[in-house]
XYZ file of N, CA, C and O in Angstrom:
812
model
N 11.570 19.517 190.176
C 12.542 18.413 190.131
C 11.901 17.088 190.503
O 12.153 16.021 189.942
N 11.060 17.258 191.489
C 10.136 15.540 192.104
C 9.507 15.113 190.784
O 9.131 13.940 190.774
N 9.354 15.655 189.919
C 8.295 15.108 189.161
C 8.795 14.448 187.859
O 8.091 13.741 187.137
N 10.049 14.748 187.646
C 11.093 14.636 186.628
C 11.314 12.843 186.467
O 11.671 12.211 185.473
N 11.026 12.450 187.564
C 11.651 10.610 187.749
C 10.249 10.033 187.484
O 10.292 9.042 186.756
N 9.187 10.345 187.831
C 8.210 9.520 187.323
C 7.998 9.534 185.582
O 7.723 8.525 184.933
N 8.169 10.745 185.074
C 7.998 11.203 183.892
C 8.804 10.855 182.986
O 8.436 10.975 181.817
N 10.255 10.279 183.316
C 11.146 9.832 182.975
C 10.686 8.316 182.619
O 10.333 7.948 181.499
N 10.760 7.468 183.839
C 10.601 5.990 183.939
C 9.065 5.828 183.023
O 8.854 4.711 182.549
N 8.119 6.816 182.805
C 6.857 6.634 181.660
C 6.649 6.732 180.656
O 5.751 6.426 179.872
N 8.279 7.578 180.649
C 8.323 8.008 178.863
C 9.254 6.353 178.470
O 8.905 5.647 177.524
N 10.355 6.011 179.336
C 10.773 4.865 179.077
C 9.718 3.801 179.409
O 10.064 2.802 178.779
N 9.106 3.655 179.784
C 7.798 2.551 179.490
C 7.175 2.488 178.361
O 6.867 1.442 177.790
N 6.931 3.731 177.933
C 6.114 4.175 176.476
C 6.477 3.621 175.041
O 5.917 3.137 174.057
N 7.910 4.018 175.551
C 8.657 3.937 174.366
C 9.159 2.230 174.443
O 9.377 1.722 173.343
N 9.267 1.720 175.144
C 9.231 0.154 175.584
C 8.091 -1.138 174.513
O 8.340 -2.095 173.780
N 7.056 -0.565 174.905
C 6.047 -0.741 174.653
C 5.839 -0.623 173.027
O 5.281 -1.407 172.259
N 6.321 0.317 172.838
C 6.403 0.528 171.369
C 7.281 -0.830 170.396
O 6.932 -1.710 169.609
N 8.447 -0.398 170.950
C 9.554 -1.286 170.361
C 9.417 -3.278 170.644
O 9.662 -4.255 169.936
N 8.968 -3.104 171.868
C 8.374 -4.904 171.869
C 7.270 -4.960 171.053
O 7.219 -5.959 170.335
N 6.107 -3.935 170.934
C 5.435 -4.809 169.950
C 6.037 -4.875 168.253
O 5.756 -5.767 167.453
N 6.950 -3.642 167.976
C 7.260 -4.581 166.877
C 8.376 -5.333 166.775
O 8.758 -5.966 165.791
N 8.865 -5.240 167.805
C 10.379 -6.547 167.558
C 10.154 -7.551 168.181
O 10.927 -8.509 168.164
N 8.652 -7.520 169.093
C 8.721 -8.738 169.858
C 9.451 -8.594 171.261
O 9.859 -7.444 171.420
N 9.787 -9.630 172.549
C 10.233 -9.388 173.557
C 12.485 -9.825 172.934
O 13.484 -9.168 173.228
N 12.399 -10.840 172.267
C 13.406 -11.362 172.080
C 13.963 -10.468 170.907
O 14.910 -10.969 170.302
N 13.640 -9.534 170.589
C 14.282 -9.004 168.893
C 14.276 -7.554 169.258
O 14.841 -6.699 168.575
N 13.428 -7.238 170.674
C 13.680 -5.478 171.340
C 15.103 -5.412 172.086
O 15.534 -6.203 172.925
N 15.720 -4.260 171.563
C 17.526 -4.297 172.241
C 17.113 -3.140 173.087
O 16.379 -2.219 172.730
N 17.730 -3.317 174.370
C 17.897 -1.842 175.227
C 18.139 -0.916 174.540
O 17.500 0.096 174.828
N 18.910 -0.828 173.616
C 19.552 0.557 172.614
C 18.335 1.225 171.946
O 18.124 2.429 172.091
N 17.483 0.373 171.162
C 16.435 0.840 170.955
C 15.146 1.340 171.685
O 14.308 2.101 171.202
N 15.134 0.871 172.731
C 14.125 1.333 173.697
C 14.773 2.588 174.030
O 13.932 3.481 174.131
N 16.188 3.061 174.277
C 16.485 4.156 175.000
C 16.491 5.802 173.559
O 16.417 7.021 173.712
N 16.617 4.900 172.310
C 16.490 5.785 171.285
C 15.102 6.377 171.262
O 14.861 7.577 171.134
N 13.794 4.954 171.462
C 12.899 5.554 171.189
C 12.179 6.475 172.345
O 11.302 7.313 172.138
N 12.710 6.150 173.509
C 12.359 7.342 174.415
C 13.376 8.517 174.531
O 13.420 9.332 175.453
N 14.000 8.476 173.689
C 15.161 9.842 173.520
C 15.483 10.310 174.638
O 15.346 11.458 175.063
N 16.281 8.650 175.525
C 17.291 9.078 176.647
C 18.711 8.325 176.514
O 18.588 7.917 175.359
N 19.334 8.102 176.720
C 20.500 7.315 177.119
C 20.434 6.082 177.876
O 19.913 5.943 178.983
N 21.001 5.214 177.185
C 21.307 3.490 177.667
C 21.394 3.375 179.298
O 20.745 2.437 179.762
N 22.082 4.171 180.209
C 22.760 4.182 181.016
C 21.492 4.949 182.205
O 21.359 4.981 183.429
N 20.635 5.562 180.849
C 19.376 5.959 182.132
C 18.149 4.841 181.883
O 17.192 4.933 182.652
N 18.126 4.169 181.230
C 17.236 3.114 181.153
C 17.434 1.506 182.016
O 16.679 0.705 182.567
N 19.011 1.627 181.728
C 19.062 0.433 183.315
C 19.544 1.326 184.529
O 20.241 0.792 185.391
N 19.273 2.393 184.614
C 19.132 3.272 186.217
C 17.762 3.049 186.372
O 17.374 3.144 187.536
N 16.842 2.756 185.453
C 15.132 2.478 185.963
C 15.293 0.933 186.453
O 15.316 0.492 187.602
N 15.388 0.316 185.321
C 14.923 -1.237 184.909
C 16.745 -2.154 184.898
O 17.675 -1.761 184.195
N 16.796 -3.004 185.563
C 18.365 -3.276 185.442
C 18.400 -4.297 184.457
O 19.494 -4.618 183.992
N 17.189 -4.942 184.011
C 17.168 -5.453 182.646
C 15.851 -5.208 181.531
O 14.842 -4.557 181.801
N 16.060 -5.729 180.538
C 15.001 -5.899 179.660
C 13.727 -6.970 179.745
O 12.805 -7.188 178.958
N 14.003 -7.432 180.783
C 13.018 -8.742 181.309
C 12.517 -7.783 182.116
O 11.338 -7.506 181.892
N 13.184 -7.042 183.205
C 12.678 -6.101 184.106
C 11.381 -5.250 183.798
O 10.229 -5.155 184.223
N 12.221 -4.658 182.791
C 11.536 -3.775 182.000
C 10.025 -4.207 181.068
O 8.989 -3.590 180.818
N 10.524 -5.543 180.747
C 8.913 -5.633 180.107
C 7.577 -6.500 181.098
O 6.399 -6.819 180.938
N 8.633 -6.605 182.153
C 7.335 -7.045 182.890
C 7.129 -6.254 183.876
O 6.398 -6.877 184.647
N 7.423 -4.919 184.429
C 7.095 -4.245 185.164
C 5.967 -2.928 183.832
O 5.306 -1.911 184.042
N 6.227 -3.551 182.853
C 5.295 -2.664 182.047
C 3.595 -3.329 182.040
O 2.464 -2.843 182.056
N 4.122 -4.548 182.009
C 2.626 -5.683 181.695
C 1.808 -6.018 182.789
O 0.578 -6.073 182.805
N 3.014 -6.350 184.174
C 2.449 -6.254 185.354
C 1.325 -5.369 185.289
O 0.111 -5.468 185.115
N 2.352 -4.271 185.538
C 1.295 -2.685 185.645
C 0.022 -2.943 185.048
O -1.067 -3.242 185.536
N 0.426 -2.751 183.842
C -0.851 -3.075 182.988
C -2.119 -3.739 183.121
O -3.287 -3.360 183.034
N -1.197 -5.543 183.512
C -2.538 -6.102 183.599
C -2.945 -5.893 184.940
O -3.586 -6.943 184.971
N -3.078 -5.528 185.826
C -2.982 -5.044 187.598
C -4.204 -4.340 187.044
O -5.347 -4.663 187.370
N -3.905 -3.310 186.146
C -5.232 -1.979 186.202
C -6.405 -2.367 185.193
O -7.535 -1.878 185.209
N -5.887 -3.415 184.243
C -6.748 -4.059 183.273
C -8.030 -4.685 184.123
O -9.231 -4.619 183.860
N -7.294 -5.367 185.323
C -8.028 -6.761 186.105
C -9.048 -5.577 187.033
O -10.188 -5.930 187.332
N -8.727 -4.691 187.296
C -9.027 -4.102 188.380
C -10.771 -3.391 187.308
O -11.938 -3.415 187.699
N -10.242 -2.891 186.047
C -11.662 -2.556 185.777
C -12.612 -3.342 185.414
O -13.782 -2.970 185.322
N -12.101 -4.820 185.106
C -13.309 -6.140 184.632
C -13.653 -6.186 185.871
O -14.831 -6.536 185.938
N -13.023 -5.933 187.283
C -14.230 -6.588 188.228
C -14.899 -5.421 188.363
O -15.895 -5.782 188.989
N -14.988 -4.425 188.209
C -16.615 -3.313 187.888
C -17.501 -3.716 186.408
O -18.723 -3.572 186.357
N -16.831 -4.145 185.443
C -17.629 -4.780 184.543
C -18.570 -6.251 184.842
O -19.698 -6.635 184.535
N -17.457 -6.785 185.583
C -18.045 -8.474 185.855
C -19.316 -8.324 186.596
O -20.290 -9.075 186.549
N -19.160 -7.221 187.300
C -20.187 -7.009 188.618
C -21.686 -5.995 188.507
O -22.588 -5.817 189.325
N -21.477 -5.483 187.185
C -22.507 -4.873 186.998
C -23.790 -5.719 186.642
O -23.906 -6.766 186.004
N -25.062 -4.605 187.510
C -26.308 -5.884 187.005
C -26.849 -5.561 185.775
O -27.803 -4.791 185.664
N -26.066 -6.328 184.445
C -26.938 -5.937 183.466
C -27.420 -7.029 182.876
O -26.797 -7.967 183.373
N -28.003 -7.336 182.279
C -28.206 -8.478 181.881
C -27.012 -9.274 180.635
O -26.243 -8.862 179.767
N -27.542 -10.950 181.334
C -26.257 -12.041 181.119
C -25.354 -11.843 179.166
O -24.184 -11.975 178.806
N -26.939 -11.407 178.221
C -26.260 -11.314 176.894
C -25.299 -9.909 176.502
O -24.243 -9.870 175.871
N -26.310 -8.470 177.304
C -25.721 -7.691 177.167
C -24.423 -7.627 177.863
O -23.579 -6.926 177.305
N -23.956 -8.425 179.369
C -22.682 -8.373 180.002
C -21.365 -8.987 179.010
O -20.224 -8.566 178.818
N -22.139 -10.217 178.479
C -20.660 -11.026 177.219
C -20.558 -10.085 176.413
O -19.413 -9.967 175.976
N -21.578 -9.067 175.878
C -20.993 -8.527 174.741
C -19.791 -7.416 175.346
O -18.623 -7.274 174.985
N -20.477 -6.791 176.275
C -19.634 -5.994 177.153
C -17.919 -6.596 177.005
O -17.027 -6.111 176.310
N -17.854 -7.812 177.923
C -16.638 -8.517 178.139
C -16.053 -8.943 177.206
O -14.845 -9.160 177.302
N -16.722 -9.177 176.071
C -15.889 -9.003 174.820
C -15.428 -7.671 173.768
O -14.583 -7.558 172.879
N -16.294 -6.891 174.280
C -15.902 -5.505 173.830
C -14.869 -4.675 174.385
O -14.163 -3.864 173.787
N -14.869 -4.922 175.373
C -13.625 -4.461 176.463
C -11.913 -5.091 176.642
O -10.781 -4.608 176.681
N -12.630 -6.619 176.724
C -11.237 -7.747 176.279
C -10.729 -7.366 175.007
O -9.619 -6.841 175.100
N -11.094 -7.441 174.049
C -10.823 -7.301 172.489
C -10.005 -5.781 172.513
O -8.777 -5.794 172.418
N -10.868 -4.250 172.665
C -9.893 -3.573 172.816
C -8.423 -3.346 173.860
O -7.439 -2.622 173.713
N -8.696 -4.031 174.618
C -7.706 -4.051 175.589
C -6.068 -5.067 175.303
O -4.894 -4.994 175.666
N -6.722 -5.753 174.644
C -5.807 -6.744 173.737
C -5.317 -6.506 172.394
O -4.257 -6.949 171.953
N -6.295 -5.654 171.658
C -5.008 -5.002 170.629
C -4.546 -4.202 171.078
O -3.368 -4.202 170.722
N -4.865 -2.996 172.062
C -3.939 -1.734 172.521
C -2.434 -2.639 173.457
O -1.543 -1.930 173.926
N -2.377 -3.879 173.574
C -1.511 -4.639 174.361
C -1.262 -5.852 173.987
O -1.427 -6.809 174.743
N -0.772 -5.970 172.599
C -0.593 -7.199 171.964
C 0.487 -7.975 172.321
O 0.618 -9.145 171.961
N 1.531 -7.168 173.249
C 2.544 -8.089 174.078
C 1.827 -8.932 175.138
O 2.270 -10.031 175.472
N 0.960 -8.521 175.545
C 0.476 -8.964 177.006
C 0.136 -10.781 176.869
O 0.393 -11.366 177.921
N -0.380 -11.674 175.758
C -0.364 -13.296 175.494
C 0.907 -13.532 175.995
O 1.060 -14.277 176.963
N 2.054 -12.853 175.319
C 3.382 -13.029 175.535
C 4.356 -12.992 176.768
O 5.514 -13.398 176.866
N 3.345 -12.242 177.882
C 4.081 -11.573 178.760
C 3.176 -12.662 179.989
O 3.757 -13.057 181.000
N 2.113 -12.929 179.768
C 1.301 -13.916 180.511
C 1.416 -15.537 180.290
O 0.803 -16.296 181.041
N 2.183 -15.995 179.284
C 3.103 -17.401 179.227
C 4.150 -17.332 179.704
O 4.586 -18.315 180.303
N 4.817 -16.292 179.615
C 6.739 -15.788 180.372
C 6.089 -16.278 181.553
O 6.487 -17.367 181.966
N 4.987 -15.585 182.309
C 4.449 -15.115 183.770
C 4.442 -17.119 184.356
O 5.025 -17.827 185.177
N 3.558 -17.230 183.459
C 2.937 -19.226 183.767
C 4.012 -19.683 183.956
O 4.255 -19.893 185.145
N 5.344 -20.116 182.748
C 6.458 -20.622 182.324
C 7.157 -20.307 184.163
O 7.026 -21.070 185.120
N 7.647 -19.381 184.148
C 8.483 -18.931 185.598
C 7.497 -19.196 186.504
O 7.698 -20.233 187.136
N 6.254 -18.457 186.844
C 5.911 -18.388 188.302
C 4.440 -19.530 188.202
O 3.515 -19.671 189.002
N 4.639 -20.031 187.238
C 3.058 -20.886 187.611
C 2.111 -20.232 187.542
O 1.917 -19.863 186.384
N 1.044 -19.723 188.570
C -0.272 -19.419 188.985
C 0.159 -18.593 189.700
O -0.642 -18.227 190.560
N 1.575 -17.901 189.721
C 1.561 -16.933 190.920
C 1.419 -15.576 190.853
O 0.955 -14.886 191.761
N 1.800 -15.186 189.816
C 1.039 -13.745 189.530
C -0.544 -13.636 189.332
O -1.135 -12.561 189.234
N -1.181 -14.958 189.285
C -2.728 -14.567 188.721
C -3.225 -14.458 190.488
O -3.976 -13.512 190.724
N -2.859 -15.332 191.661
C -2.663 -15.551 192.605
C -2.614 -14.226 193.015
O -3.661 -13.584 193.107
N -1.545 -13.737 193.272
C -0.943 -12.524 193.844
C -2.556 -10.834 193.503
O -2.868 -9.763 194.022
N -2.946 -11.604 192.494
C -4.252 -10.570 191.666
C -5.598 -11.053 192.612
O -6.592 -10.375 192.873
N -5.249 -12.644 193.093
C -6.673 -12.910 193.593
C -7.802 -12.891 192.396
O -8.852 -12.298 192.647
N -7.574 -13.765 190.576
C -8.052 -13.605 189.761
C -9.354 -14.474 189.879
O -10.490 -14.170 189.515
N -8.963 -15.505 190.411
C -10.113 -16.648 191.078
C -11.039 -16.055 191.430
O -12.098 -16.334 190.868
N -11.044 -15.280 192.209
C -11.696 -14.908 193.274
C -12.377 -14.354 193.039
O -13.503 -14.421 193.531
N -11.947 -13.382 192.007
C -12.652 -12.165 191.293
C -13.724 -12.891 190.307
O -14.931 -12.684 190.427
N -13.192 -13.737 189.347
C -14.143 -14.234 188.382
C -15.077 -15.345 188.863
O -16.039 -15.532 188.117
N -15.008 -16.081 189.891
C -15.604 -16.945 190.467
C -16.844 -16.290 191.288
O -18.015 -16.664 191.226
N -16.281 -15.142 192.135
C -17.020 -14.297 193.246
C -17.830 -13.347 192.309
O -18.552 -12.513 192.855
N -17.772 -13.402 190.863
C -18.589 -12.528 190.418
C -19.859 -12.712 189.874
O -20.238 -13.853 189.611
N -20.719 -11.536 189.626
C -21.954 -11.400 189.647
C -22.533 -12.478 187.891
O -23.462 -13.123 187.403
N -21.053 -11.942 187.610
C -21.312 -12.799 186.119
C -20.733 -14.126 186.408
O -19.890 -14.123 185.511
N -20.611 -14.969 186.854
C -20.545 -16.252 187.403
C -21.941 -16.539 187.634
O -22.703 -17.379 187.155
N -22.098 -15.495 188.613
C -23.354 -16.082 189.322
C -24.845 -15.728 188.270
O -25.939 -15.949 188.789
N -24.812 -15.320 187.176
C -25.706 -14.881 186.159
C -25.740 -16.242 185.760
O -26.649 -17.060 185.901
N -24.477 -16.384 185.174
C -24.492 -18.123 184.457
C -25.097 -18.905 185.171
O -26.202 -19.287 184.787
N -24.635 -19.314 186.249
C -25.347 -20.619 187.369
C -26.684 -20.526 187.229
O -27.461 -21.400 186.844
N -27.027 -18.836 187.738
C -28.763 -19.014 187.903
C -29.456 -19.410 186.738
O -30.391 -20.211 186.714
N -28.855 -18.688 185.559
C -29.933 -18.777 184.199
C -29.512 -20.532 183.755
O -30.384 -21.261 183.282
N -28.417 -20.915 183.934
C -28.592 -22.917 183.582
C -29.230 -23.365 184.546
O -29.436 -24.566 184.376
N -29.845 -22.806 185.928
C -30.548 -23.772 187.024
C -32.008 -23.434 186.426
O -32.930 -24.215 186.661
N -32.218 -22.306 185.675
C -33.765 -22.176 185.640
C -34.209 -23.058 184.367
O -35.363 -23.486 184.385
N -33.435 -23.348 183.328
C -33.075 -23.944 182.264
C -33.520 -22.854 181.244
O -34.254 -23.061 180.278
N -32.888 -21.494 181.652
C -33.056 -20.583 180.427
C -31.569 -20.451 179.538
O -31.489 -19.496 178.764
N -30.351 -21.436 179.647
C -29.135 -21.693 178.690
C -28.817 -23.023 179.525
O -28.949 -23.420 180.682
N -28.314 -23.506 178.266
C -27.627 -24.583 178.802
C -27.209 -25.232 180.090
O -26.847 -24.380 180.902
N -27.144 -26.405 180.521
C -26.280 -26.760 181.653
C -24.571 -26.639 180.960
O -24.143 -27.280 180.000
N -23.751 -25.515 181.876
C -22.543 -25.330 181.497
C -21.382 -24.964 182.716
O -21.680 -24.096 183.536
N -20.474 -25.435 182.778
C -19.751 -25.071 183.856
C -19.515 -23.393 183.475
O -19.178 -23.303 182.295
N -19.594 -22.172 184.092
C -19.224 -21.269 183.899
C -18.144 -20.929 182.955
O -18.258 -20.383 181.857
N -16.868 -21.418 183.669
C -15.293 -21.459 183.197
C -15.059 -21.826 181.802
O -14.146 -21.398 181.095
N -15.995 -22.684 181.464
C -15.920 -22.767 179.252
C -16.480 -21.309 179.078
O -16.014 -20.786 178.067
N -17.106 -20.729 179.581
C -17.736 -19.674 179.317
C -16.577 -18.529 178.820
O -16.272 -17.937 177.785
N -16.198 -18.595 180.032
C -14.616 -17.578 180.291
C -14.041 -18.111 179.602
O -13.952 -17.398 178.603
N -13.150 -19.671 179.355
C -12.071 -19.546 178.693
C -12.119 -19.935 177.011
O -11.130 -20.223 176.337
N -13.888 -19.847 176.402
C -14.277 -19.485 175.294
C -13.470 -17.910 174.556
O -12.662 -17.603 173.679
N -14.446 -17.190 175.737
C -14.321 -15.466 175.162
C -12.663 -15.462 175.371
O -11.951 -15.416 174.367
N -12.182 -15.503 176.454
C -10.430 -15.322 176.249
C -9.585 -16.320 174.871
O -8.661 -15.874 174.191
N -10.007 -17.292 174.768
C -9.133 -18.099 173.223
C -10.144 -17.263 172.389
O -9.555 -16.714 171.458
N -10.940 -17.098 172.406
C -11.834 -16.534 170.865
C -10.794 -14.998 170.878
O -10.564 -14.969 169.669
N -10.372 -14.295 171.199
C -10.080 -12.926 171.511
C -8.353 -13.379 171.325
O -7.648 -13.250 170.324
N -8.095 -13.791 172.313
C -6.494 -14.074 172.611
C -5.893 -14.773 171.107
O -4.771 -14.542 170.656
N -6.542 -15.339 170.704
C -5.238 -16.542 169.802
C -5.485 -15.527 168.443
O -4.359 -15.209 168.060
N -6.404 -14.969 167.665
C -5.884 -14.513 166.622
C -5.198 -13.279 166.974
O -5.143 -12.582 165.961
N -4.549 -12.599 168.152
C -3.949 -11.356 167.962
C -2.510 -12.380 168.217
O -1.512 -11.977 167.620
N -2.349 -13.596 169.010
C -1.650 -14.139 169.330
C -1.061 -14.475 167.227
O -0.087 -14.137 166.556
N -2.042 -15.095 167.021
C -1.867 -15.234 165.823
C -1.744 -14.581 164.433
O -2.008 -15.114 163.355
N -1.215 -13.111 164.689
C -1.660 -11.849 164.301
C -0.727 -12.185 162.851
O -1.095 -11.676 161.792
N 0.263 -12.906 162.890
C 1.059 -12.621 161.182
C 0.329 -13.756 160.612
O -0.486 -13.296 159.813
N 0.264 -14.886 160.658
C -0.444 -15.918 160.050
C -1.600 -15.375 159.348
O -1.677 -15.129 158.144
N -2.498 -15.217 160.255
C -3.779 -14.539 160.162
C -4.046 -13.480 159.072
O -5.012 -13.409 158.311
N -2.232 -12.122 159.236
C -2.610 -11.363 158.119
C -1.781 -11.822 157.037
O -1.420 -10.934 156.265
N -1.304 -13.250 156.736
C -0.883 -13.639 155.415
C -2.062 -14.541 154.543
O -2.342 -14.645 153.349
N -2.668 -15.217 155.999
C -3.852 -16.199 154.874
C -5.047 -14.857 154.357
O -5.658 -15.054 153.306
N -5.288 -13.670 155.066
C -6.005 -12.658 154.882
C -6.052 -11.581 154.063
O -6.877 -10.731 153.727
N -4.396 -11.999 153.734
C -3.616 -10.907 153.219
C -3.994 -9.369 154.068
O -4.033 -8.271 153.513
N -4.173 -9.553 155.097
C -4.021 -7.739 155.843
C -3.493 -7.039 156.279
O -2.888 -7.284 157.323
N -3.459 -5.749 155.657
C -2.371 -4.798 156.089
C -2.775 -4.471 157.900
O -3.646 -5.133 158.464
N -2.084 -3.502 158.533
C -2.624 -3.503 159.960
C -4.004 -2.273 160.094
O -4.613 -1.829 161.067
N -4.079 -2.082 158.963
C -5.762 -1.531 159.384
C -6.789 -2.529 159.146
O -7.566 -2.785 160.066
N -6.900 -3.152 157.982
C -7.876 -4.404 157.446
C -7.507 -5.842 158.860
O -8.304 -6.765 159.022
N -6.229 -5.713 159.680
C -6.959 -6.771 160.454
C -7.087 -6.114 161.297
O -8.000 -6.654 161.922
N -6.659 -4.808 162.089
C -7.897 -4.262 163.443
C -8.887 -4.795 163.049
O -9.260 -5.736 163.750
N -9.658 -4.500 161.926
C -10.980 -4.165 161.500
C -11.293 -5.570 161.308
O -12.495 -5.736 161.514
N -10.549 -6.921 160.918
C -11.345 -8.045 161.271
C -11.044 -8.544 162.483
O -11.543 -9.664 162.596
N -10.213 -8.076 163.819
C -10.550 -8.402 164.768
C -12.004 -7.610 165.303
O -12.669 -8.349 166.029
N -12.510 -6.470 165.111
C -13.244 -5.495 165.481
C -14.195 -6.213 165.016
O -15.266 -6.050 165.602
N -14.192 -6.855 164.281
C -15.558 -7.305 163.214
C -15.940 -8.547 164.386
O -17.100 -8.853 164.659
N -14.984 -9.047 164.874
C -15.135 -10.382 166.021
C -16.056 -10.223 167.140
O -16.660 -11.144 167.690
N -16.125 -8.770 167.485
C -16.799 -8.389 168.494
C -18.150 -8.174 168.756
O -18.667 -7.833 169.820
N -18.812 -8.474 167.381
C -20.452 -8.638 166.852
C -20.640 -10.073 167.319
O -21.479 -10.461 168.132
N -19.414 -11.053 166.459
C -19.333 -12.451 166.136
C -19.270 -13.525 167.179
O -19.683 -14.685 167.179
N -18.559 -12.720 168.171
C -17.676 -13.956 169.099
C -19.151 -13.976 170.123
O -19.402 -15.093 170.574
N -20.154 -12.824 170.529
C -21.096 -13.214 171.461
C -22.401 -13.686 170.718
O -23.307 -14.328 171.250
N -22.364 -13.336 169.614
C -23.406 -14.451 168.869
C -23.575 -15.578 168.828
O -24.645 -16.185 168.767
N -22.153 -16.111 168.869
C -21.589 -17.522 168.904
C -21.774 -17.902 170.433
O -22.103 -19.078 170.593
N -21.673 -17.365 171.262
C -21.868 -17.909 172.616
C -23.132 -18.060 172.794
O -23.700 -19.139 172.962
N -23.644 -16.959 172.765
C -24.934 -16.670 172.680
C -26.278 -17.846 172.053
O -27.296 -18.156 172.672
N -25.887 -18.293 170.750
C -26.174 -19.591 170.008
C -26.186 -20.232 170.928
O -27.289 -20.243 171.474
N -24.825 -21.293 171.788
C -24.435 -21.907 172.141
C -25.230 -22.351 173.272
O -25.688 -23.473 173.484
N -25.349 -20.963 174.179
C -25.953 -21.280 174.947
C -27.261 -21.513 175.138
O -27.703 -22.080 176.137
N -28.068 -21.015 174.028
C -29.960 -21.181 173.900
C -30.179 -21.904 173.226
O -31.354 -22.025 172.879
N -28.945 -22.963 172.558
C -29.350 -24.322 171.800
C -29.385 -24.924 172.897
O -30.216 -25.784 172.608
N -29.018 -25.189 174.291
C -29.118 -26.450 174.577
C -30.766 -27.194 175.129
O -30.844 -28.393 175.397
C-alpha cells in the first residue's frame, strides 16, 4: 500500500509531461492529463491543486536533477574543447527530452525573478566551476581569446535553447517532420562547438 502514492503522483507527472508538450502549458486541460495517466480528475488535484502546480513541480524536479549533473560535468578535468562539446552534448539532449522546460524557466523569471535559479545556487555553481576557471586560465595565457566567460555560457544555452524554443517555425521554413528536426537539432551538436571553438582561436 506505501508505495501506491508515489507511483501514482509519477504516473500523473508522466502523463503531464506528455500532454504539455503537445498542447503546450496554456492548451493542456486537467481532463486530459488525468485521461492520459488513466486516473480520475478528482485524483489529479488530490496530488497537484492546480495545473500551474502541476507543471512546475514537474520542471522544478527536473531542472533540480538536470543542474545537479552539469556540476559533475562542469567540474571534470578534461580538457576546455573536449568539456564544450560535452556541455553541448548533454544540454541539447536534455532539452529535447524537455522541450517544456524554455517555457517553464520564463513562467519561473516572469513570477519569481532570479529566485528559483537562487534557491539552486546556479551562480555559484557555474562561476565556482572548473570550466569557468579553464576559460580564465587559457585567455590569461593567450591560448583563446580575451572573453568574459558568461558569453561563453550564454552562447551554448541561446545556440541550443531558441531553435527547440523555436521548434514550429523552424520545422515550416525546413519543412520537418519530428524525426528530420531531432536530427537537425542533433546535427547542431558537431556545429554549435566548432563555432565556439573558431571563435575562440581567432582571436
Amino acid at each position: 500500500m506505501g508505495e501506491a502514492v508515489p507511483d501514482t503522483e509519477q504516473k500523473i507527472k508522466e502523463a503531464a509531461k506528455r500532454v504539455f508538450l503537445e498542447y503546450g502549458f496554456e492548451g493542456a486541460k486537467i481532463r486530459q492529463i488525468a485521461e492520459a495517466a488513466d486516473v480520475n480528475i478528482a485524483l489529479v488535484n488530490y496530488y497537484f491543486r492546480s495545473k500551474e502546480q502541476l507543471f512546475n513541480s514537474i520542471y522544478r524536479e527536473t531542472f533540480a536533477e538536470f543542474v545537479g549533473k552539469m556540476v559533475v560535468l562542469l567540474n571534470e578535468k578534461t580538457p576546455l574543447e573536449v568539456k564544450i562539446w560535452k556541455i553541448v552534448d548533454r544540454y541539447t539532449d536534455f532539452i529535447l527530452d524537455n522541450q517544456m522546460m524554455p517555457a517553464f524557466i520564463l513562467t519561473q523569471q516572469r513570477k519569481e525573478g532570479a529566485a528559483f535559479f537562487r534557491e539552486l545556487d546556479v551562480r555559484s555553481i557555474i562561476q565556482g566551476s572548473y570550466f569557468w576557471k579553464q576559460l580564465q586560465e587559457a585567455s590569461a595565457k593567450g591560448e583563446i581569446r580575451a572573453i568574459d566567460p558568461l558569453q561563453i555560457v550564454i552562447s551554448v544555452m541561446g545556440s541550443i535553447i531558441f531553435p527547440i524554443m523555436a521548434g514550429g517555425v523552424l520545422s515550416y521554413i525546413g519543412t520537418f517532420d519530428e524525426q528530420s528536426f531531432r536530427d537537425f537539432i542533433e546535427a547542431r551538436k558537431k556545429i554549435i562547438p566548432e563555432m565556439i571553438m573558431t571563435y575562440l582561436k581567432s582571436g
